[in-house]
Amino acid sequence: MIKYLGSKRTLLATIEQVMAMIPNNHSIVDLFSGTSRVGHHLKKSGYQVFSNDLNTYAYALGTCYVQADLDKYSSIVPPILKQMQALQPYTGYFTKNFCEDARFFQPKNGQKVDAMRDWIEQQSFDWELKSVLLVALMEAADRVDSTCGLQMAYLKKWAGRSFHDLELRMPELHNSQKNRPCKSYHGDALINAKKISADVAYLD
């Protein structure tokens, strides 16, 4: 998953232990989901997860990692990613702003992002499938960036990983438990908290 300041990667086991200590606990709502690392882990552990975030990028991550199920996309997404990988790169908004005017990515990878991002937008995919593809692209870009992460500061010298070619991979999806589908929400936490019912609320 993408690099992010404040990631709870090292706390996931502890969070799961605390969840297990709560009686009759089967569902959780994460109202500030960010990269959805917590929700993704708890879905894998068998909980029904509801994620929410005001940011659109986080909503895409939540839709991919909390809402989308592996069984639905395991055979659909890989051929689409292969098709995207074969697109002809070109210089567009992303390359100009993040590779030429700044140094977040090598131009060769920025051109691939331009081609893939524009292609996704031109298709008639529903939001859930679109989110899985967007996350695949976000994570591919994250693996070849030359930045300090969330601060969005690019390095004076190219990071070694930035020389690698951008390569799409299938996001690590998990399945919801039977009759307990997980769902991602997009909006103000104070508003959506009134719409979501769960055994536990995770606020961070």
Short mmCIF file of C-alpha atoms in Angstrom, two decimals:
data_model
loop_
_atom_site.label_atom_id
_atom_site.label_comp_id
_atom_site.label_asym_id
_atom_site.label_seq_id
_atom_site.Cartn_x
_atom_site.Cartn_y
_atom_site.Cartn_z
CA MET A 1 0.00 0.00 0.00
CA ILE A 2 1.11 3.58 -0.59
CA LYS A 3 3.54 5.41 1.70
CA TYR A 4 1.71 7.70 4.09
CA LEU A 5 2.75 9.75 7.10
CA GLY A 6 0.94 8.38 10.15
CA SER A 7 0.32 4.95 8.64
CA LYS A 8 -0.86 2.38 11.18
CA ARG A 9 1.07 -0.47 9.56
CA THR A 10 3.04 -1.28 12.72
CA LEU A 11 -0.08 -1.05 14.90
CA LEU A 12 -2.35 -3.38 12.94
CA ALA A 13 -1.76 -6.39 15.19
CA THR A 14 -2.46 -4.30 18.30
CA ILE A 15 -5.64 -2.84 16.79
CA GLU A 16 -6.85 -6.34 15.92
CA GLN A 17 -6.12 -7.52 19.48
CA VAL A 18 -8.18 -4.69 20.93
CA MET A 19 -11.02 -5.50 18.53
CA ALA A 20 -10.96 -9.12 19.67
CA MET A 21 -11.33 -8.03 23.31
CA ILE A 22 -14.70 -6.36 22.64
CA PRO A 23 -17.65 -8.77 23.18
CA ASN A 24 -20.09 -9.38 20.32
CA ASN A 25 -18.00 -7.30 17.96
CA HIS A 26 -18.49 -8.06 14.27
CA SER A 27 -18.37 -4.66 12.55
CA ILE A 28 -16.38 -1.45 12.63
CA VAL A 29 -16.65 1.99 11.06
CA ASP A 30 -13.46 3.92 10.24
CA LEU A 31 -14.61 7.52 9.79
CA PHE A 32 -11.21 8.93 8.72
CA SER A 33 -9.98 6.03 6.64
CA GLY A 34 -7.07 7.62 4.72
CA THR A 35 -5.26 4.83 2.89
CA SER A 36 -7.69 2.27 4.41
CA ARG A 37 -4.81 0.27 5.85
CA VAL A 38 -6.76 -0.43 9.07
CA GLY A 39 -10.02 -1.28 7.30
CA HIS A 40 -8.19 -3.46 4.78
CA HIS A 41 -6.55 -5.46 7.57
CA LEU A 42 -9.74 -5.88 9.60
CA LYS A 43 -11.72 -6.97 6.53
CA LYS A 44 -9.08 -9.65 5.96
CA SER A 45 -9.54 -10.67 9.60
CA GLY A 46 -13.27 -11.24 9.08
CA TYR A 47 -14.86 -8.02 10.29
CA GLN A 48 -17.54 -6.12 8.43
CA VAL A 49 -15.91 -2.78 7.71
CA PHE A 50 -17.40 0.59 6.81
CA SER A 51 -14.89 3.22 5.74
CA ASN A 52 -15.35 6.95 5.22
CA ASP A 53 -13.21 9.85 4.10
CA LEU A 54 -13.80 13.32 2.71
CA ASN A 55 -10.87 13.10 0.28
CA THR A 56 -11.63 11.56 -3.11
CA TYR A 57 -8.32 9.67 -3.31
CA ALA A 58 -9.09 8.09 0.07
CA TYR A 59 -12.60 7.21 -1.10
CA ALA A 60 -11.05 5.39 -4.06
CA LEU A 61 -8.71 3.52 -1.72
CA GLY A 62 -11.61 2.63 0.57
CA THR A 63 -13.76 1.44 -2.32
CA CYS A 64 -10.91 -0.75 -3.52
CA TYR A 65 -9.63 -2.13 -0.23
CA VAL A 66 -12.76 -2.15 1.91
CA GLN A 67 -15.72 -2.47 -0.45
CA ALA A 68 -14.46 -4.43 -3.48
CA ASP A 69 -14.28 -8.22 -3.07
CA LEU A 70 -11.59 -10.47 -4.53
CA ASP A 71 -14.02 -13.02 -5.96
CA LYS A 72 -15.67 -10.33 -8.07
CA TYR A 73 -12.49 -8.89 -9.57
CA SER A 74 -9.83 -11.61 -9.57
CA SER A 75 -10.52 -12.53 -13.19
CA ILE A 76 -11.77 -9.13 -14.41
CA VAL A 77 -8.97 -6.79 -13.40
CA PRO A 78 -5.73 -8.53 -14.57
CA PRO A 79 -6.64 -8.39 -18.31
CA ILE A 80 -7.55 -4.70 -17.96
CA LEU A 81 -4.24 -3.96 -16.24
CA LYS A 82 -2.43 -5.77 -19.05
CA GLN A 83 -4.28 -3.59 -21.56
CA MET A 84 -3.37 -0.45 -19.61
CA GLN A 85 0.27 -1.48 -19.40
CA ALA A 86 0.42 -1.66 -23.20
CA LEU A 87 -0.90 1.89 -23.75
CA GLN A 88 1.34 4.31 -25.65
CA PRO A 89 2.89 6.81 -23.18
CA TYR A 90 2.60 10.51 -23.90
CA THR A 91 3.27 13.86 -22.26
CA GLY A 92 0.17 15.40 -20.71
CA TYR A 93 -0.83 17.30 -17.58
CA PHE A 94 0.79 14.85 -15.18
CA THR A 95 4.15 14.69 -16.94
CA LYS A 96 4.37 18.45 -17.38
CA ASN A 97 3.48 19.30 -13.78
CA PHE A 98 5.11 16.46 -11.87
CA CYS A 99 8.05 15.43 -14.06
CA GLU A 100 9.12 18.54 -16.00
CA ASP A 101 8.11 21.51 -13.84
CA ALA A 102 8.97 19.41 -10.76
CA ARG A 103 10.83 16.15 -10.13
CA PHE A 104 8.35 13.83 -8.44
CA PHE A 105 8.69 11.17 -11.14
CA GLN A 106 10.94 10.38 -14.06
CA PRO A 107 9.30 11.61 -17.30
CA LYS A 108 9.14 8.08 -18.73
CA ASN A 109 6.86 7.06 -15.86
CA GLY A 110 4.89 10.30 -15.87
CA GLN A 111 4.03 9.66 -19.51
CA LYS A 112 2.68 6.24 -18.57
CA VAL A 113 0.58 7.76 -15.80
CA ASP A 114 -0.85 10.27 -18.29
CA ALA A 115 -1.80 7.55 -20.74
CA MET A 116 -3.30 5.21 -18.14
CA ARG A 117 -5.15 7.85 -16.11
CA ASP A 118 -6.73 9.40 -19.20
CA TRP A 119 -7.69 5.97 -20.53
CA ILE A 120 -9.44 5.03 -17.27
CA GLU A 121 -11.44 8.26 -17.41
CA GLN A 122 -12.52 7.56 -20.99
CA GLN A 123 -14.04 4.20 -20.09
CA SER A 124 -17.53 3.57 -18.74
CA PHE A 125 -16.44 1.59 -15.68
CA ASP A 126 -18.58 1.81 -12.56
CA TRP A 127 -17.01 3.49 -9.54
CA GLU A 128 -15.99 0.27 -7.79
CA LEU A 129 -14.06 -1.15 -10.74
CA LYS A 130 -12.66 2.29 -11.55
CA SER A 131 -11.39 2.54 -7.97
CA VAL A 132 -9.56 -0.78 -8.19
CA LEU A 133 -7.84 0.40 -11.38
CA LEU A 134 -7.02 3.82 -9.91
CA VAL A 135 -5.49 2.20 -6.84
CA ALA A 136 -3.41 -0.11 -9.03
CA LEU A 137 -2.11 2.99 -10.81
CA MET A 138 -1.57 4.96 -7.59
CA GLU A 139 0.44 2.14 -6.07
CA ALA A 140 2.44 1.62 -9.26
CA ALA A 141 3.36 5.32 -9.25
CA ASP A 142 4.20 5.16 -5.54
CA ARG A 143 6.74 2.42 -6.24
CA VAL A 144 8.68 4.64 -8.67
CA ASP A 145 8.38 8.08 -7.06
CA SER A 146 11.19 10.33 -5.90
CA THR A 147 9.48 11.97 -2.94
CA CYS A 148 9.37 12.11 0.84
CA GLY A 149 5.83 10.78 0.92
CA LEU A 150 2.87 12.74 2.30
CA GLN A 151 4.78 16.01 2.52
CA MET A 152 4.89 15.97 -1.31
CA ALA A 153 8.51 17.14 -1.31
CA TYR A 154 10.59 15.75 -4.15
CA LEU A 155 14.24 14.87 -3.63
CA LYS A 156 17.15 16.94 -4.99
CA LYS A 157 18.62 13.79 -6.51
CA TRP A 158 16.56 11.04 -8.12
CA ALA A 159 15.66 8.20 -5.74
CA GLY A 160 16.93 4.86 -6.95
CA ARG A 161 13.41 3.46 -7.27
CA SER A 162 12.44 6.26 -9.68
CA PHE A 163 14.57 4.69 -12.43
CA HIS A 164 12.42 1.56 -12.44
CA ASP A 165 9.65 1.20 -14.99
CA LEU A 166 6.11 1.79 -13.74
CA GLU A 167 4.43 -1.61 -13.48
CA LEU A 168 0.79 -2.28 -12.64
CA ARG A 169 -0.13 -4.99 -10.14
CA MET A 170 -3.44 -6.34 -8.96
CA PRO A 171 -4.33 -4.72 -5.61
CA GLU A 172 -4.50 -7.13 -2.67
CA LEU A 173 -8.25 -7.54 -2.34
CA HIS A 174 -10.06 -9.66 0.24
CA ASN A 175 -13.59 -11.04 0.43
CA SER A 176 -16.30 -9.82 2.77
CA GLN A 177 -17.90 -12.35 5.07
CA LYS A 178 -21.12 -13.91 3.76
CA ASN A 179 -24.13 -11.59 4.21
CA ARG A 180 -21.88 -8.93 5.76
CA PRO A 181 -20.72 -6.76 2.84
CA CYS A 182 -18.23 -4.01 3.52
CA LYS A 183 -18.83 -0.51 2.18
CA SER A 184 -16.91 2.69 1.53
CA TYR A 185 -18.45 6.14 2.05
CA HIS A 186 -17.39 9.56 0.79
CA GLY A 187 -18.21 12.62 2.83
CA ASP A 188 -18.08 14.59 6.06
CA ALA A 189 -17.57 12.30 9.05
CA LEU A 190 -20.15 14.15 11.15
CA ILE A 191 -22.79 13.59 8.47
CA ASN A 192 -21.96 10.01 7.54
CA ALA A 193 -21.57 8.92 11.17
CA LYS A 194 -25.35 9.30 11.44
CA LYS A 195 -25.90 6.96 8.49
CA ILE A 196 -23.63 4.09 9.51
CA SER A 197 -24.34 1.54 12.22
CA ALA A 198 -21.47 -0.62 13.54
CA ASP A 199 -20.35 -2.29 16.77
CA VAL A 200 -17.16 -0.22 17.03
CA ALA A 201 -16.08 3.20 15.77
CA TYR A 202 -12.40 3.69 14.98
CA LEU A 203 -11.42 7.36 15.08
CA ASP A 204 -7.92 8.45 14.20
#
